[in-house]
Coordinates of C-alpha atoms in Angstrom, one line a residue:
M133 CA 104.2 97.1 101.9
N134 CA 106.7 94.3 102.5
V135 CA 106.7 92.1 99.4
D136 CA 107.2 89.0 101.6
L137 CA 103.5 89.4 102.6
F138 CA 102.5 88.2 99.1
D139 CA 104.6 85.1 99.1
F140 CA 103.3 81.5 99.2
D141 CA 104.6 78.0 98.4
L142 CA 103.1 76.5 95.2
P143 CA 103.9 72.8 94.5
P144 CA 105.2 72.5 90.9
E145 CA 102.6 70.0 90.0
R146 CA 99.9 72.7 90.4
I147 CA 101.2 74.6 87.4
A148 CA 99.1 73.8 84.3
L149 CA 100.9 73.0 81.1
R150 CA 97.8 72.7 79.0
P151 CA 94.3 74.3 79.2
A152 CA 91.2 72.5 80.2
S153 CA 89.2 71.0 77.3
P154 CA 86.6 72.3 76.6
R155 CA 87.9 75.6 77.9
D156 CA 84.8 76.3 80.0
A157 CA 85.3 73.0 81.8
A158 CA 88.0 74.6 84.0
R159 CA 87.3 74.9 87.7
M160 CA 86.3 78.2 89.1
L161 CA 86.7 79.2 92.8
V162 CA 84.1 81.8 93.7
V163 CA 85.2 84.1 96.5
D164 CA 82.1 86.0 97.6
G165 CA 83.1 88.4 100.3
A166 CA 84.8 86.0 102.8
T167 CA 83.0 82.9 101.7
M168 CA 84.2 80.4 99.1
R169 CA 82.5 77.8 96.8
N170 CA 83.9 75.5 94.2
R171 CA 82.3 75.8 90.8
A172 CA 83.1 75.4 87.1
V173 CA 83.6 78.2 84.6
S174 CA 80.5 76.9 82.8
D175 CA 78.5 77.8 85.9
L176 CA 79.3 81.5 85.5
P177 CA 75.8 82.5 84.2
S178 CA 74.3 81.3 87.5
E179 CA 76.9 83.2 89.6
L180 CA 76.1 86.5 87.9
R181 CA 72.9 88.5 87.6
A182 CA 70.9 89.9 84.7
G183 CA 72.2 93.4 84.0
D184 CA 75.8 92.6 85.0
L185 CA 78.5 93.5 82.4
L186 CA 81.6 91.5 81.6
V187 CA 84.6 93.5 80.3
F188 CA 87.0 91.6 78.0
N189 CA 90.4 92.5 76.6
D190 CA 90.4 92.0 72.8
T191 CA 94.2 92.1 72.4
R192 CA 95.7 89.5 70.1
V193 CA 99.0 87.7 71.0
I194 CA 101.6 88.1 68.3
P195 CA 104.5 85.5 67.7
A196 CA 106.9 87.7 69.7
Q197 CA 109.5 85.1 70.7
L198 CA 112.5 85.4 68.3
E199 CA 115.8 83.5 68.0
G200 CA 118.6 85.0 65.9
K201 CA 122.3 85.6 65.5
R202 CA 124.7 88.5 65.8
G203 CA 127.7 87.2 64.0
G204 CA 128.5 83.9 65.7
A205 CA 126.5 84.8 68.9
K206 CA 123.1 83.4 69.5
I207 CA 120.6 86.2 70.5
G208 CA 117.1 85.6 71.9
A209 CA 114.5 88.4 71.9
T210 CA 111.1 88.8 73.4
L211 CA 109.2 91.8 72.1
H212 CA 107.2 93.5 74.7
K213 CA 106.1 97.0 73.6
R214 CA 105.7 98.7 70.3
E215 CA 107.5 102.0 70.1
G216 CA 106.9 102.9 66.5
P217 CA 105.8 101.5 63.1
R218 CA 108.9 99.3 62.8
R219 CA 110.4 99.6 66.3
W220 CA 109.8 97.3 69.3
R221 CA 111.3 97.3 72.7
A222 CA 112.6 93.8 73.5
F223 CA 114.0 91.8 76.4
I224 CA 117.3 90.2 75.1
R225 CA 118.9 86.9 76.1
N226 CA 122.7 86.9 75.8
A227 CA 122.5 90.8 75.9
K228 CA 126.2 91.0 76.8
R229 CA 127.0 90.0 73.2
L230 CA 124.9 92.9 71.8
R231 CA 125.8 96.5 71.3
D232 CA 124.0 99.6 70.0
G233 CA 124.1 99.5 66.2
D234 CA 124.4 95.7 65.9
T235 CA 122.2 93.9 63.5
I236 CA 120.5 90.6 64.5
D237 CA 119.6 88.1 61.8
F238 CA 116.4 86.2 62.8
G239 CA 116.2 84.1 59.7
G240 CA 113.7 84.1 56.9
G241 CA 115.0 87.4 55.6
V242 CA 114.1 89.1 58.8
G243 CA 116.7 91.4 60.5
A244 CA 116.6 94.2 63.0
T245 CA 119.1 96.8 64.3
A246 CA 119.5 97.1 68.1
S247 CA 119.8 100.5 69.8
D248 CA 118.9 102.4 72.9
R249 CA 119.8 99.9 75.6
G250 CA 117.7 100.3 78.7
E251 CA 118.6 100.0 82.3
D252 CA 116.7 96.7 82.4
G253 CA 118.9 95.2 79.6
S254 CA 116.2 95.7 77.0
F255 CA 117.0 97.1 73.5
A256 CA 115.0 98.9 70.9
L257 CA 114.8 96.7 67.7
D258 CA 114.3 98.5 64.4
F259 CA 113.1 95.9 61.8
A260 CA 114.5 96.3 58.3
G261 CA 112.4 96.3 55.1
D262 CA 109.0 97.6 54.1
E263 CA 106.8 94.7 55.0
P264 CA 104.6 95.1 58.1
V265 CA 106.4 93.8 61.1
E266 CA 103.4 91.5 61.9
L267 CA 104.1 89.7 58.6
L268 CA 107.8 89.4 59.5
L269 CA 106.9 87.9 62.9
E270 CA 104.7 85.3 61.2
R271 CA 107.8 84.1 59.4
C272 CA 110.4 84.1 62.2
G273 CA 108.5 84.3 65.5
R274 CA 106.8 81.8 67.8
M275 CA 104.1 82.1 70.4
P276 CA 105.6 83.6 73.6
L277 CA 104.5 81.1 76.3
P278 CA 105.2 82.2 79.8
P279 CA 108.6 81.1 81.3
Y280 CA 106.9 78.7 83.8
I281 CA 105.5 76.8 80.9
A282 CA 108.3 77.3 78.3
S283 CA 110.9 76.0 80.8
R284 CA 109.0 72.7 81.1
R285 CA 107.9 71.9 77.6
A286 CA 108.4 73.2 74.0
T287 CA 105.9 75.5 72.3
D288 CA 104.0 73.5 69.7
A289 CA 101.2 74.0 67.1
R290 CA 98.4 73.6 69.8
D291 CA 99.6 76.7 71.5
T292 CA 98.8 78.8 68.5
D293 CA 95.2 78.4 69.3
D294 CA 95.3 77.5 73.0
Y295 CA 97.1 80.8 73.9
Q296 CA 94.6 83.0 72.1
T297 CA 91.2 84.1 73.4
M298 CA 88.0 84.0 71.4
F299 CA 87.9 87.8 71.6
A300 CA 91.4 88.3 70.1
D301 CA 91.2 91.0 67.5
E302 CA 93.8 93.7 67.9
P303 CA 97.4 92.4 67.4
G304 CA 100.0 93.7 69.8
A305 CA 100.2 91.6 72.9
V306 CA 103.1 89.3 73.9
A307 CA 101.1 87.6 76.6
A308 CA 97.5 86.5 76.6
P309 CA 94.8 88.0 78.8
T310 CA 94.5 84.5 80.3
A311 CA 91.2 85.0 82.2
A312 CA 89.4 85.1 78.9
L313 CA 90.9 81.8 77.7
H314 CA 88.1 80.0 79.5
F315 CA 85.3 81.5 77.4
T316 CA 83.6 79.6 74.5
P317 CA 80.8 80.5 72.1
N318 CA 78.5 78.2 74.1
L319 CA 79.3 80.0 77.3
M320 CA 78.8 83.4 75.7
A321 CA 75.4 82.3 74.4
A322 CA 74.4 81.1 77.9
L323 CA 75.5 84.4 79.4
G324 CA 73.5 86.4 76.8
Q325 CA 70.4 84.3 77.6
A326 CA 70.8 85.1 81.3
G327 CA 70.8 88.9 80.5
I328 CA 74.5 89.3 81.1
G329 CA 76.2 91.7 78.7
H330 CA 79.7 92.2 77.6
V331 CA 82.0 94.8 76.1
T332 CA 85.6 94.9 75.0
L333 CA 88.6 97.2 75.5
T334 CA 92.2 96.8 74.4
L335 CA 95.3 96.5 76.5
H336 CA 98.4 95.1 74.8
V337 CA 99.9 92.9 77.5
G338 CA 103.7 93.2 77.7
A339 CA 106.3 90.6 78.7
G340 CA 106.9 92.8 81.8
T341 CA 103.8 91.1 83.3
F342 CA 106.0 88.1 84.1
L343 CA 108.9 90.1 85.7
P344 CA 109.3 89.3 89.4
V345 CA 109.1 92.0 92.0
K346 CA 112.7 92.3 93.1
A347 CA 112.3 95.1 95.5
D348 CA 111.7 94.4 99.2
D349 CA 109.0 97.0 99.5
T350 CA 106.2 97.6 97.0
D351 CA 106.9 101.4 97.1
D352 CA 110.3 100.6 95.4
H353 CA 108.9 98.6 92.5
R354 CA 108.8 100.2 89.1
M355 CA 105.8 99.0 87.1
H356 CA 106.1 98.3 83.4
A357 CA 104.0 100.4 81.0
E358 CA 101.5 99.0 78.5
W359 CA 99.4 100.6 75.8
G360 CA 95.6 100.5 76.1
R361 CA 92.4 102.0 74.7
I362 CA 88.8 102.3 75.9
D363 CA 86.7 103.9 73.2
A364 CA 83.7 106.2 74.0
P365 CA 81.0 103.6 73.3
A366 CA 82.7 101.1 75.6
A367 CA 83.0 103.7 78.4
D368 CA 79.4 104.6 78.0
R369 CA 78.3 101.0 78.3
I370 CA 80.3 100.4 81.4
N371 CA 78.9 103.6 83.1
A372 CA 75.3 102.8 81.9
A373 CA 75.5 99.2 83.4
R374 CA 76.4 100.6 86.8
A375 CA 73.9 103.4 86.6
A376 CA 71.2 100.8 86.0
G377 CA 72.2 98.8 89.0
G378 CA 74.3 96.1 87.3
R379 CA 77.8 95.1 88.3
V380 CA 80.9 95.6 86.1
I381 CA 83.0 92.4 86.2
A382 CA 86.5 92.8 84.7
V383 CA 87.6 89.6 82.9
G384 CA 91.3 89.6 83.7
T385 CA 93.7 91.9 85.6
T386 CA 94.5 93.7 82.3
S387 CA 90.8 94.8 81.9
L388 CA 90.7 95.9 85.5
R389 CA 94.0 97.9 85.3
L390 CA 92.9 99.7 82.2
I391 CA 89.4 100.5 83.6
E392 CA 91.1 101.9 86.8
S393 CA 93.5 103.9 84.6
A394 CA 90.5 105.5 82.9
C395 CA 88.4 106.1 86.0
D396 CA 87.7 109.6 87.3
P397 CA 87.4 110.3 91.1
A398 CA 83.7 109.6 91.0
G399 CA 84.2 106.1 89.6
R400 CA 83.0 106.9 86.0
V401 CA 85.1 105.5 83.2
Q402 CA 86.3 108.0 80.6
P403 CA 87.5 107.2 77.1
F404 CA 91.3 106.5 77.2
E405 CA 94.1 105.9 74.8
G406 CA 97.8 105.7 75.8
D407 CA 100.2 104.1 78.1
T408 CA 99.4 103.0 81.6
A409 CA 101.8 101.9 84.4
I410 CA 99.2 101.7 87.1
F411 CA 100.3 99.6 90.1
I412 CA 97.4 98.4 92.3
T413 CA 98.3 97.2 95.8
P414 CA 96.3 97.0 99.0
G415 CA 95.3 100.4 100.1
V416 CA 94.7 101.6 96.5
A417 CA 91.0 102.3 96.0
I418 CA 89.4 100.3 93.1
R419 CA 86.6 102.5 91.8
G420 CA 85.6 101.2 88.3
V421 CA 84.7 97.6 88.8
D422 CA 82.5 95.5 91.1
G423 CA 84.3 92.1 90.6
L424 CA 87.0 90.3 88.8
M425 CA 87.3 87.0 87.0
T426 CA 91.0 85.9 86.9
N427 CA 93.4 83.0 87.0
F428 CA 95.6 82.1 89.9
H429 CA 98.8 84.2 90.0
L430 CA 102.5 83.8 90.9
P431 CA 103.7 84.5 94.4
R432 CA 105.2 87.9 95.0
S433 CA 103.7 89.1 91.7
T434 CA 102.0 92.5 91.0
L435 CA 98.9 90.5 90.0
F436 CA 98.6 88.8 93.4
M437 CA 99.0 92.2 94.9
L438 CA 96.2 93.5 92.7
V439 CA 93.7 90.7 93.7
S440 CA 94.7 91.4 97.4
A441 CA 93.8 95.0 96.9
L442 CA 90.4 94.0 95.6
M443 CA 89.5 91.4 98.2
G444 CA 91.9 91.9 101.1
L445 CA 95.2 90.1 101.7
E446 CA 93.9 87.7 104.3
V447 CA 91.0 86.7 102.1
M448 CA 93.3 86.0 99.1
Q449 CA 95.8 84.1 101.3
A450 CA 93.0 81.9 102.4
A451 CA 91.6 81.5 98.9
Y452 CA 95.0 80.5 97.5
A453 CA 95.6 78.0 100.4
H454 CA 92.2 76.4 99.6
A455 CA 93.0 76.3 95.9
I456 CA 96.3 74.6 96.5
E457 CA 94.9 72.1 99.0
T458 CA 92.0 71.2 96.7
G459 CA 93.9 70.8 93.5
Y460 CA 93.2 73.9 91.4
R461 CA 95.5 74.4 88.5
F462 CA 97.6 77.6 88.5
Y463 CA 98.8 80.3 86.1
S464 CA 98.1 81.0 82.4
Y465 CA 96.6 77.6 81.4
G466 CA 95.1 77.0 84.8
D467 CA 91.7 77.3 86.5
S468 CA 89.8 80.5 87.3
S469 CA 88.5 82.5 90.2
L470 CA 85.5 84.8 90.4
L471 CA 86.2 87.5 93.0
L472 CA 83.3 89.5 94.4
P473 CA 84.3 91.9 97.2

């Protein structure tokens, strides 16, 4: 498909720079078939049914944004995928000053050797020493806010909490599964009282999620790979919910992508562990979920293509036009949508 079909104009003032407070006070656009209604995230229990199952991503964002030096050259690194116990693939700023075998000093006694330059300009970084890399990152890294926020304000102490979901448990993501940022203990209690269950899986979101689609046609886009896991008990709960007549609602595109990666042709979710580079565009059948809760995504992005595959391109174009016209806040810290095809 032509990538231009997924373009739209977004006024800069619609980009949220801070989350709603409390988190579940964010607005929620419910797109139910071809109809739309304006709600709040706190209304979610009344929009779902007893027996429905929410699927959350329990990945935890690590401080993956690093600033260092190679000699006199300033080098920036954004880690995006673990390749070994001490090796991370990283996107590099000022990559023209870096060669295979160079050592980057990130301060605080943290250093890494660069190697294996990729076609996309990324490098593998092998961290020196014996301490777990997670401890090193706590010393020298900062929270990796998306470019559309980081370009407009500095990362600060609030982001350490704001850019982490209440389900965050498995360290390894360099971007938050932002749909779940809206959830609070009070909201989860209300969902439980309404008979709505939940389960978690793990997909370590990579920085590639923010990469623009540069190809003119979706067939020519190479999707980034991310590591994920669905254990057997989680797969069983997802399958049991549907077998009992409940709906499976993915919270976030990351949850949906992993479920679809683990689905068999009959729509049953199988246990899964490994990399996925699934690319969901209109025309790709979605078999494992019955709905999606997600934020509002960038134009021409793989995520807007995904929601268009679920709901239909014309429906999503109308929904985004309504959201822009009525003042919804967009992107990671923005408002939410509940998509029910």
